[in-house]
Amino acid sequence: MDVTVIGCGYVGLVTGTCLASIGHTVRGVEKDVKKLRTLSDGHCPIFEPGLQELMQEHYAAGQLQFTENVRSAVRDAEVVFLAVGTPPKPDGTVDMSYLEAAGKEVCDALAENGDDYMVTIVIKSTVPAGTNRKLYKFLKEQTKAHVQVVSNPEFLREGSAVQDFLSPDRIVIGGESPEAFRIMRRLYDPIVKREEAFMTMNWESAELTKYAANAMLAARISFMNEMTVLCEHYGADIEEIRKGIGSDFRIGPAFLRAGCGYGGSCFPKDVAALEHISKAANYESLFVNAIQTVNKNQKRRFADKIIEKLGRPIQGATIAVWGLAFKADTDDIRESAAIDVIRHLIDKGAHVRAHDFKAMENMKAIFKEEVEWCHDPVSAAAGADAVALITDWPQYTTLPFRKIAATMNTPLIFDGRNCLHRDIMRETGFQYYPMGRPCIENSLRLKHKV
Ligand code: UDX
């Protein structure tokens, strides 16, 4: 099928590339000149495993093209995806300006087509309930073309987006037109493995499904994070509890890993937006509010634990931060716990040395000279009073810990992701503080006088 994707950001590029890979002809529209040049040179502007290769393959084959011209891109399209950003405004409500501008441009382009022309417009961006209906009304008023509008929220995870797209748990389509549902079913045919996985519902249900999914996942994490407080107080182990409850099929094991707080471009934004969506419906959502409060507190609790257990004043102490990305396998630092933790430590007078395998450049833009940037985790830890592990990069679990312990001022590790091996920590002489798990308190070999 002939597909146009407006917006070649993270979601748009993954969507366009994957649709090209299952046989469609895709035109990606990108307004950012620099990004368009990168794409037109056959390069992928974001780091996402497998995307660059797939993009290059289908770009070279001519099945995937890029342009800045909405008009020409929309002219022959059967399906037009709107995948522009819907970022949060400072007050947490959703900024719809990019989507509105894209909708308007598509509309103007459609006005040139005759009234026998038929197109399905798909809102891929995460939008508040009611947006698709509004766009449909707007387009109906503005154009004679036979236009359908469907909502098709994305559930891609950074780091596994290509695989998530090509093997989806479900595809959610919201709308009111059986004809549009049939077109979307045809579009996704190669990846619909079970008929039940292709779900149709009304616009508002689809729109809210996206927010509900992210809020539910974030809620599970916040719940487990809240449990870490009890675990630490009563001497329980959150990992045992995770297994204990995750094996109940009604609960399931996913998204129950406790840590120093969730981040990323979706959970914080979508949970905050859901709170505003509730307010707009004259409902004060206590639960959704609590998900965010617990998350914020957990980041702070992690930083405070470092200060409390350091064994010396934080003022003038050196803390090595391992991991800056909001999760492993990405260079994305949006809403990363590292931002809050580093800020808090610096405000309290600590000297922070930071390391990450991919996200260092992005974090430099925030902390610039305030942080000492280290090219490897071992040298970041040398001479430090403690290590704070914030991102669960697997590479951190296999470091030469004996050597690291010997070079640190005090062999102290705060594991914000519970990813280090307790036995290794014990054997290599570390004082080890995970989240919601019993700590290992060896007597500290202090080189620094408290
Ligand atoms: C998320 C959703 O999973 C995805 O469906 C949606 O489309 C976009 O938002 P993403 O932000 O890429 O995807 O990352 P995800 O793997 O979900 O992790 C989000 C955050 O939660 C990370 O900070 C991660 O460290 C944290 N997390 C995840 C936990 O703290 N515990 C867990 O058990 C799982």
Short mmCIF file of C-alpha atoms and ligand atoms in Angstrom, two decimals:
data_model
loop_
_atom_site.label_atom_id
_atom_site.label_comp_id
_atom_site.label_asym_id
_atom_site.label_seq_id
_atom_site.Cartn_x
_atom_site.Cartn_y
_atom_site.Cartn_z
CA MET A 1 0.00 0.00 0.00
CA ASP A 2 1.01 3.63 -0.44
CA VAL A 3 1.78 5.10 2.97
CA THR A 4 2.91 8.54 4.16
CA VAL A 5 4.28 9.12 7.64
CA ILE A 6 4.35 12.72 8.82
CA GLY A 7 7.10 13.18 11.39
CA CYS A 8 10.31 11.13 11.29
CA GLY A 9 11.03 11.24 14.99
CA TYR A 10 11.33 8.10 17.03
CA VAL A 11 7.80 6.76 16.48
CA GLY A 12 7.47 7.94 12.88
CA LEU A 13 10.78 6.53 11.76
CA VAL A 14 10.24 3.14 13.38
CA THR A 15 6.70 3.00 11.96
CA GLY A 16 7.74 4.04 8.45
CA THR A 17 10.75 1.76 8.31
CA CYS A 18 8.86 -1.26 9.62
CA LEU A 19 5.94 -0.67 7.26
CA ALA A 20 8.41 -0.51 4.36
CA SER A 21 9.95 -3.75 5.60
CA ILE A 22 6.61 -5.55 5.36
CA GLY A 23 6.13 -4.51 1.76
CA HIS A 24 4.51 -1.07 1.73
CA THR A 25 5.82 1.96 -0.12
CA VAL A 26 6.50 4.61 2.48
CA ARG A 27 7.22 8.31 2.26
CA GLY A 28 8.45 9.93 5.44
CA VAL A 29 7.92 13.67 5.84
CA GLU A 30 10.42 15.55 7.98
CA LYS A 31 10.52 19.34 8.41
CA ASP A 32 13.74 19.55 10.36
CA VAL A 33 16.29 20.27 7.64
CA LYS A 34 19.22 18.73 9.49
CA LYS A 35 17.33 15.54 10.25
CA LEU A 36 16.04 15.33 6.70
CA ARG A 37 19.58 15.61 5.37
CA THR A 38 20.72 12.81 7.68
CA LEU A 39 17.84 10.62 6.52
CA SER A 40 18.39 11.45 2.86
CA ASP A 41 22.05 10.48 3.27
CA GLY A 42 20.79 7.08 4.37
CA HIS A 43 21.69 7.55 8.03
CA CYS A 44 19.50 6.91 11.02
CA PRO A 45 19.35 9.97 13.33
CA ILE A 46 18.50 7.93 16.45
CA PHE A 47 20.10 5.00 18.20
CA GLU A 48 17.73 2.05 18.10
CA PRO A 49 18.94 -1.54 17.67
CA GLY A 50 18.25 -2.88 14.17
CA LEU A 51 16.67 0.33 12.85
CA GLN A 52 19.60 1.70 10.90
CA GLU A 53 20.13 -1.56 8.97
CA LEU A 54 16.44 -1.93 8.16
CA MET A 55 16.16 1.72 7.18
CA GLN A 56 19.20 1.59 4.89
CA GLU A 57 18.03 -1.63 3.22
CA HIS A 58 14.61 -0.26 2.30
CA TYR A 59 15.86 3.23 1.51
CA ALA A 60 18.36 1.77 -0.95
CA ALA A 61 15.57 -0.33 -2.49
CA GLY A 62 13.47 2.83 -2.97
CA GLN A 63 10.68 1.51 -0.79
CA LEU A 64 11.32 4.17 1.81
CA GLN A 65 11.73 7.80 0.81
CA PHE A 66 12.07 11.06 2.69
CA THR A 67 10.85 14.54 1.83
CA GLU A 68 9.91 17.80 3.51
CA ASN A 69 6.95 18.31 1.22
CA VAL A 70 3.64 17.27 2.76
CA ARG A 71 1.70 18.14 -0.38
CA SER A 72 3.58 15.77 -2.69
CA ALA A 73 3.85 13.07 -0.02
CA VAL A 74 0.14 13.01 0.63
CA ARG A 75 -1.01 13.20 -2.99
CA ASP A 76 -1.13 9.44 -3.71
CA ALA A 77 -1.23 8.09 -0.19
CA GLU A 78 -3.88 5.58 0.85
CA VAL A 79 -2.86 5.86 4.49
CA VAL A 80 -1.33 8.93 6.16
CA PHE A 81 0.20 8.52 9.61
CA LEU A 82 0.51 11.57 11.85
CA ALA A 83 3.46 10.79 14.08
CA VAL A 84 4.50 14.23 15.26
CA GLY A 85 5.41 14.96 18.86
CA THR A 86 2.82 15.72 21.51
CA PRO A 87 5.18 16.91 24.25
CA PRO A 88 4.02 18.03 27.68
CA LYS A 89 3.62 21.75 28.32
CA PRO A 90 5.15 23.11 31.53
CA ASP A 91 1.81 22.60 33.31
CA GLY A 92 1.70 18.92 32.23
CA THR A 93 -1.08 19.32 29.66
CA VAL A 94 -0.42 18.05 26.15
CA ASP A 95 1.01 20.41 23.56
CA MET A 96 -1.10 19.74 20.46
CA SER A 97 0.40 22.44 18.27
CA TYR A 98 2.52 20.10 16.10
CA LEU A 99 -0.38 17.75 15.55
CA GLU A 100 -2.74 20.59 14.72
CA ALA A 101 -0.24 22.04 12.24
CA ALA A 102 0.28 18.63 10.61
CA GLY A 103 -3.49 18.02 10.42
CA LYS A 104 -3.98 21.42 8.81
CA GLU A 105 -1.25 20.81 6.24
CA VAL A 106 -2.61 17.40 5.31
CA CYS A 107 -6.02 18.98 5.00
CA ASP A 108 -4.73 21.68 2.65
CA ALA A 109 -2.99 19.03 0.57
CA LEU A 110 -6.15 16.93 0.40
CA ALA A 111 -8.17 19.91 -0.76
CA GLU A 112 -6.30 19.61 -4.07
CA ASN A 113 -7.50 16.04 -4.55
CA GLY A 114 -10.94 15.40 -6.00
CA ASP A 115 -13.92 14.16 -4.01
CA ASP A 116 -13.46 10.62 -5.32
CA TYR A 117 -10.13 10.48 -3.49
CA MET A 118 -10.08 8.34 -0.39
CA VAL A 119 -7.53 8.44 2.39
CA THR A 120 -7.25 7.06 5.90
CA ILE A 121 -5.53 9.36 8.37
CA VAL A 122 -3.98 7.62 11.34
CA ILE A 123 -3.07 9.42 14.54
CA LYS A 124 -0.06 7.55 15.88
CA SER A 125 0.92 10.28 18.32
CA THR A 126 -0.28 9.88 21.90
CA VAL A 127 -3.23 12.25 22.20
CA PRO A 128 -5.91 13.03 24.79
CA ALA A 129 -9.33 11.46 24.45
CA GLY A 130 -11.44 13.32 21.92
CA THR A 131 -8.59 14.37 19.58
CA ASN A 132 -9.34 11.92 16.76
CA ARG A 133 -13.01 12.88 16.76
CA LYS A 134 -12.04 16.56 16.60
CA LEU A 135 -9.66 15.96 13.70
CA TYR A 136 -12.33 14.00 11.85
CA LYS A 137 -14.85 16.83 12.23
CA PHE A 138 -12.26 19.40 11.17
CA LEU A 139 -11.30 17.44 8.05
CA LYS A 140 -14.92 16.84 7.12
CA GLU A 141 -15.57 20.57 7.28
CA GLN A 142 -12.45 21.48 5.32
CA THR A 143 -12.22 18.95 2.52
CA LYS A 144 -14.40 17.19 0.02
CA ALA A 145 -12.06 14.20 -0.11
CA HIS A 146 -13.35 10.95 1.34
CA VAL A 147 -11.39 11.03 4.60
CA GLN A 148 -11.39 8.51 7.44
CA VAL A 149 -9.61 9.04 10.73
CA VAL A 150 -8.35 6.27 12.99
CA SER A 151 -6.40 6.22 16.21
CA ASN A 152 -3.53 3.73 16.31
CA PRO A 153 -1.52 4.18 19.50
CA GLU A 154 2.00 2.80 19.63
CA PHE A 155 3.35 0.60 22.40
CA LEU A 156 7.00 0.55 21.35
CA ARG A 157 9.77 0.31 23.91
CA GLU A 158 13.03 2.05 23.24
CA GLY A 159 15.72 -0.53 22.63
CA SER A 160 13.31 -3.11 21.20
CA ALA A 161 11.07 -0.90 19.06
CA VAL A 162 11.66 -2.71 15.76
CA GLN A 163 10.89 -6.07 17.29
CA ASP A 164 7.90 -4.64 19.19
CA PHE A 165 6.52 -3.23 15.94
CA LEU A 166 7.02 -6.38 13.90
CA SER A 167 5.76 -8.78 16.61
CA PRO A 168 3.11 -6.79 18.46
CA ASP A 169 1.13 -8.17 21.40
CA ARG A 170 -1.81 -6.31 19.91
CA ILE A 171 -2.65 -3.63 17.39
CA VAL A 172 -5.25 -1.17 18.65
CA ILE A 173 -7.34 0.71 16.10
CA GLY A 174 -9.89 3.27 17.20
CA GLY A 175 -12.49 4.68 14.87
CA GLU A 176 -16.02 4.61 13.61
CA SER A 177 -15.66 3.39 10.05
CA PRO A 178 -15.67 -0.35 9.22
CA GLU A 179 -14.07 0.60 5.91
CA ALA A 180 -11.14 2.25 7.70
CA PHE A 181 -10.81 -0.79 9.98
CA ARG A 182 -10.55 -3.00 6.88
CA ILE A 183 -7.85 -0.77 5.40
CA MET A 184 -5.83 -0.90 8.64
CA ARG A 185 -6.27 -4.66 8.84
CA ARG A 186 -4.89 -4.96 5.30
CA LEU A 187 -2.00 -2.63 6.14
CA TYR A 188 -0.96 -4.70 9.15
CA ASP A 189 -1.77 -8.10 7.63
CA PRO A 190 1.81 -9.45 7.52
CA ILE A 191 2.25 -8.92 11.27
CA VAL A 192 -1.18 -9.91 12.58
CA LYS A 193 -0.45 -13.40 13.86
CA ARG A 194 -3.72 -13.93 15.76
CA GLU A 195 -7.00 -12.33 14.74
CA GLU A 196 -7.73 -11.36 18.38
CA ALA A 197 -4.55 -9.29 18.39
CA PHE A 198 -6.11 -6.85 15.92
CA MET A 199 -8.50 -4.85 18.08
CA THR A 200 -10.99 -2.30 16.93
CA MET A 201 -12.80 0.06 19.26
CA ASN A 202 -14.06 3.62 19.25
CA TRP A 203 -11.68 6.59 19.07
CA GLU A 204 -11.83 7.51 22.73
CA SER A 205 -11.23 3.93 23.92
CA ALA A 206 -8.14 3.64 21.73
CA GLU A 207 -6.83 7.01 22.88
CA LEU A 208 -7.32 6.12 26.53
CA THR A 209 -5.92 2.60 26.05
CA LYS A 210 -2.53 4.13 25.39
CA TYR A 211 -2.57 6.25 28.55
CA ALA A 212 -4.04 3.42 30.59
CA ALA A 213 -1.33 0.98 29.42
CA ASN A 214 1.51 3.30 30.36
CA ALA A 215 -0.10 4.34 33.63
CA MET A 216 -0.72 0.70 34.57
CA LEU A 217 2.92 -0.22 33.89
CA ALA A 218 4.17 2.84 35.75
CA ALA A 219 1.81 1.98 38.62
CA ARG A 220 3.30 -1.49 38.94
CA ILE A 221 6.78 0.01 39.17
CA SER A 222 5.71 2.67 41.68
CA PHE A 223 3.94 0.05 43.77
CA MET A 224 7.07 -2.09 43.92
CA ASN A 225 9.14 1.00 44.67
CA GLU A 226 6.84 1.87 47.53
CA MET A 227 7.25 -1.70 48.79
CA THR A 228 11.03 -1.18 48.94
CA VAL A 229 10.47 1.23 51.82
CA LEU A 230 8.73 -1.52 53.80
CA CYS A 231 11.31 -4.10 52.75
CA GLU A 232 14.14 -1.92 54.02
CA HIS A 233 12.33 -1.25 57.28
CA TYR A 234 11.29 -4.82 58.04
CA GLY A 235 14.26 -6.65 56.54
CA ALA A 236 12.35 -8.21 53.62
CA ASP A 237 13.72 -8.66 50.10
CA ILE A 238 11.82 -7.04 47.20
CA GLU A 239 13.29 -9.59 44.78
CA GLU A 240 11.68 -12.45 46.74
CA ILE A 241 8.42 -10.53 46.81
CA ARG A 242 8.65 -9.91 43.06
CA LYS A 243 8.97 -13.65 42.45
CA GLY A 244 6.31 -14.38 45.04
CA ILE A 245 3.69 -12.19 43.43
CA GLY A 246 4.85 -12.37 39.80
CA SER A 247 4.23 -16.13 39.73
CA ASP A 248 0.53 -15.49 40.38
CA PHE A 249 -0.85 -15.60 36.83
CA ARG A 250 -3.33 -12.86 37.74
CA ILE A 251 -0.43 -10.53 38.46
CA GLY A 252 2.29 -11.75 36.06
CA PRO A 253 6.03 -11.08 36.33
CA ALA A 254 6.55 -8.08 34.00
CA PHE A 255 7.31 -4.54 35.14
CA LEU A 256 7.76 -5.41 38.79
CA ARG A 257 11.43 -4.53 39.06
CA ALA A 258 12.03 -2.05 41.85
CA GLY A 259 14.66 0.63 41.45
CA CYS A 260 15.45 4.29 41.85
CA GLY A 261 12.47 5.40 39.76
CA TYR A 262 11.22 5.15 36.20
CA GLY A 263 12.00 7.67 33.46
CA GLY A 264 11.88 7.94 29.69
CA SER A 265 9.89 9.83 27.14
CA CYS A 266 6.60 8.05 27.78
CA PHE A 267 5.81 7.03 31.34
CA PRO A 268 6.39 10.41 33.03
CA LYS A 269 4.70 12.34 30.21
CA ASP A 270 1.72 10.04 29.79
CA VAL A 271 1.01 9.59 33.48
CA ALA A 272 1.14 13.38 33.96
CA ALA A 273 -1.14 13.83 30.94
CA LEU A 274 -3.62 11.31 32.34
CA GLU A 275 -3.85 13.38 35.48
CA HIS A 276 -4.77 16.41 33.37
CA ILE A 277 -7.18 14.41 31.27
CA SER A 278 -8.90 13.42 34.54
CA LYS A 279 -9.00 17.04 35.69
CA ALA A 280 -10.56 18.05 32.39
CA ALA A 281 -13.29 15.53 33.19
CA ASN A 282 -13.73 17.20 36.60
CA TYR A 283 -12.18 14.23 38.34
CA GLU A 284 -9.23 14.44 40.69
CA SER A 285 -7.28 11.23 40.04
CA LEU A 286 -5.73 10.31 43.38
CA PHE A 287 -4.26 7.09 42.06
CA VAL A 288 -2.53 8.54 39.02
CA ASN A 289 -1.22 11.34 41.17
CA ALA A 290 0.24 8.82 43.62
CA ILE A 291 2.11 6.96 40.83
CA GLN A 292 4.04 10.14 40.10
CA THR A 293 4.59 11.16 43.70
CA VAL A 294 6.03 7.76 44.59
CA ASN A 295 8.32 7.91 41.55
CA LYS A 296 9.58 11.36 42.44
CA ASN A 297 10.12 10.34 46.06
CA GLN A 298 11.97 7.19 45.05
CA LYS A 299 14.57 9.16 43.08
CA ARG A 300 15.00 11.45 46.05
CA ARG A 301 15.08 8.55 48.51
CA PHE A 302 17.94 7.00 46.55
CA ALA A 303 19.96 10.22 46.69
CA ASP A 304 19.17 10.67 50.38
CA LYS A 305 20.26 7.12 51.12
CA ILE A 306 23.65 7.88 49.58
CA ILE A 307 23.99 10.95 51.78
CA GLU A 308 22.86 9.08 54.89
CA LYS A 309 25.04 5.99 54.47
CA LEU A 310 28.11 7.67 53.09
CA GLY A 311 29.98 7.60 56.39
CA ARG A 312 31.29 11.12 55.83
CA PRO A 313 29.72 14.50 55.03
CA ILE A 314 28.39 14.74 51.49
CA GLN A 315 29.93 18.21 51.23
CA GLY A 316 33.19 17.63 49.36
CA ALA A 317 32.59 13.89 48.84
CA THR A 318 33.22 12.34 45.41
CA ILE A 319 30.39 10.21 44.04
CA ALA A 320 30.82 8.15 40.88
CA VAL A 321 27.56 7.80 38.97
CA TRP A 322 27.34 4.74 36.74
CA GLY A 323 24.62 5.10 34.15
CA LEU A 324 22.87 8.23 32.90
CA ALA A 325 20.34 6.89 30.39
CA PHE A 326 16.78 6.28 31.64
CA LYS A 327 17.35 2.59 30.93
CA ALA A 328 19.97 0.38 29.31
CA ASP A 329 20.48 0.16 25.52
CA THR A 330 19.57 3.75 24.81
CA ASP A 331 21.23 7.16 24.78
CA ASP A 332 17.96 8.75 25.91
CA ILE A 333 18.18 10.65 29.18
CA ARG A 334 14.69 12.14 29.22
CA GLU A 335 13.33 12.10 32.80
CA SER A 336 16.17 9.78 33.77
CA ALA A 337 16.56 9.25 37.51
CA ALA A 338 20.20 10.25 36.99
CA ILE A 339 19.17 13.88 36.42
CA ASP A 340 17.41 14.20 39.80
CA VAL A 341 20.02 12.22 41.70
CA ILE A 342 23.00 14.13 40.29
CA ARG A 343 21.27 17.46 40.82
CA HIS A 344 20.54 16.62 44.44
CA LEU A 345 24.08 15.41 45.14
CA ILE A 346 25.62 18.50 43.55
CA ASP A 347 23.26 20.78 45.49
CA LYS A 348 24.46 19.12 48.69
CA GLY A 349 28.07 19.86 47.79
CA ALA A 350 29.23 16.54 46.29
CA HIS A 351 31.66 16.27 43.42
CA VAL A 352 30.06 14.01 40.80
CA ARG A 353 31.93 11.91 38.27
CA ALA A 354 29.69 10.36 35.66
CA HIS A 355 29.88 7.54 33.18
CA ASP A 356 27.49 5.99 30.66
CA PHE A 357 27.98 3.72 27.66
CA LYS A 358 25.82 5.81 25.30
CA ALA A 359 24.19 8.78 27.04
CA MET A 360 27.15 10.89 28.13
CA GLU A 361 26.89 13.47 25.35
CA ASN A 362 23.20 14.05 26.03
CA MET A 363 23.79 14.49 29.75
CA LYS A 364 26.68 16.90 29.14
CA ALA A 365 24.14 19.32 27.69
CA ILE A 366 22.46 19.47 31.12
CA PHE A 367 25.34 19.41 33.61
CA LYS A 368 28.20 20.75 31.45
CA GLU A 369 31.14 21.64 33.74
CA GLU A 370 29.27 20.76 36.93
CA VAL A 371 30.14 17.10 36.48
CA GLU A 372 33.42 15.35 35.74
CA TRP A 373 32.83 13.13 32.68
CA CYS A 374 34.62 9.77 32.70
CA HIS A 375 35.26 7.48 29.77
CA ASP A 376 35.05 4.27 31.75
CA PRO A 377 33.39 3.16 34.97
CA VAL A 378 36.59 1.95 36.60
CA SER A 379 38.34 5.31 36.41
CA ALA A 380 35.12 7.07 37.47
CA ALA A 381 35.17 5.04 40.68
CA ALA A 382 38.90 5.45 41.42
CA GLY A 383 39.31 7.62 44.52
CA ALA A 384 35.53 8.05 44.92
CA ASP A 385 33.71 7.83 48.24
CA ALA A 386 30.85 5.86 46.68
CA VAL A 387 29.42 4.56 43.42
CA ALA A 388 25.77 5.19 42.58
CA LEU A 389 24.53 2.81 39.89
CA ILE A 390 21.51 4.31 38.12
CA THR A 391 21.21 2.55 34.75
CA ASP A 392 21.11 -1.24 34.43
CA TRP A 393 23.69 -1.57 31.66
CA PRO A 394 24.71 -5.26 31.85
CA GLN A 395 28.36 -4.22 31.38
CA TYR A 396 28.36 -2.82 34.93
CA THR A 397 27.70 -6.25 36.40
CA THR A 398 30.93 -7.79 35.12
CA LEU A 399 33.47 -5.12 36.08
CA PRO A 400 36.69 -5.99 37.97
CA PHE A 401 35.17 -5.24 41.38
CA ARG A 402 38.16 -6.30 43.45
CA LYS A 403 40.32 -3.82 41.58
CA ILE A 404 37.63 -1.15 41.84
CA ALA A 405 37.26 -1.67 45.60
CA ALA A 406 41.01 -1.28 46.02
CA THR A 407 41.11 2.03 44.15
CA MET A 408 38.10 3.64 45.78
CA ASN A 409 38.39 5.88 48.79
CA THR A 410 35.66 3.78 50.41
CA PRO A 411 34.30 0.64 48.70
CA LEU A 412 30.68 1.63 48.82
CA ILE A 413 28.07 0.92 46.13
CA PHE A 414 24.45 2.08 45.95
CA ASP A 415 22.70 -0.10 43.43
CA GLY A 416 19.67 1.82 42.14
CA ARG A 417 18.64 -1.05 39.83
CA ASN A 418 19.37 -4.13 41.95
CA CYS A 419 21.47 -5.50 39.13
CA LEU A 420 24.78 -6.27 40.77
CA HIS A 421 25.48 -9.72 42.21
CA ARG A 422 25.34 -9.77 45.98
CA ASP A 423 27.92 -12.54 46.27
CA ILE A 424 30.42 -10.63 44.17
CA MET A 425 29.82 -7.52 46.28
CA ARG A 426 30.41 -9.49 49.47
CA GLU A 427 33.47 -11.33 48.15
CA THR A 428 35.11 -8.21 46.81
CA GLY A 429 34.70 -6.33 50.07
CA PHE A 430 32.05 -3.82 49.12
CA GLN A 431 29.56 -2.23 51.41
CA TYR A 432 26.49 -2.68 49.22
CA TYR A 433 23.12 -0.93 49.32
CA PRO A 434 20.50 -2.19 46.85
CA MET A 435 16.89 -1.00 46.74
CA GLY A 436 14.52 -2.87 49.05
CA ARG A 437 16.96 -5.69 49.66
CA PRO A 438 19.14 -6.46 52.65
CA CYS A 439 22.38 -4.53 52.41
CA ILE A 440 25.87 -5.90 52.87
CA GLU A 441 27.64 -3.94 55.54
CA ASN A 442 31.27 -5.00 55.64
CA SER A 443 33.30 -2.89 57.96
CA LEU A 444 34.41 -0.06 55.72
CA ARG A 445 38.05 0.20 54.87
CA LEU A 446 38.05 3.95 55.19
CA LYS A 447 41.05 5.65 53.71
CA HIS A 448 39.42 8.96 54.38
CA LYS A 449 39.12 10.11 58.00
CA VAL A 450 35.45 10.79 58.88
C1 UDX B 1 7.46 2.55 27.59
C2 UDX B 1 6.43 1.44 27.36
O1 UDX B 1 6.96 0.20 27.81
C3 UDX B 1 6.05 1.37 25.89
O2 UDX B 1 5.01 0.41 25.69
C4 UDX B 1 5.54 2.75 25.44
O3 UDX B 1 5.19 2.75 24.09
C5 UDX B 1 6.59 3.82 25.72
O4 UDX B 1 6.96 3.78 27.11
P1 UDX B 1 10.09 2.84 27.24
O5 UDX B 1 9.90 4.22 27.81
O6 UDX B 1 10.91 2.68 26.01
O7 UDX B 1 8.66 2.19 26.92
O8 UDX B 1 10.80 1.97 28.37
P2 UDX B 1 10.42 0.79 29.36
O9 UDX B 1 11.25 -0.38 29.03
O10 UDX B 1 8.98 0.59 29.44
O11 UDX B 1 10.97 1.41 30.73
C6 UDX B 1 10.49 2.66 31.24
C7 UDX B 1 11.12 2.97 32.57
O12 UDX B 1 10.64 2.08 33.58
C8 UDX B 1 12.64 2.85 32.61
O13 UDX B 1 13.18 3.92 33.38
C9 UDX B 1 12.89 1.53 33.31
O14 UDX B 1 14.13 1.50 33.99
C10 UDX B 1 11.72 1.51 34.29
N1 UDX B 1 11.33 0.14 34.71
C11 UDX B 1 10.84 -0.74 33.80
C12 UDX B 1 11.42 -0.19 36.06
O15 UDX B 1 11.85 0.63 36.90
N2 UDX B 1 11.01 -1.43 36.44
C13 UDX B 1 10.51 -2.35 35.56
O16 UDX B 1 10.14 -3.46 35.99
C14 UDX B 1 10.44 -2.00 34.20
#
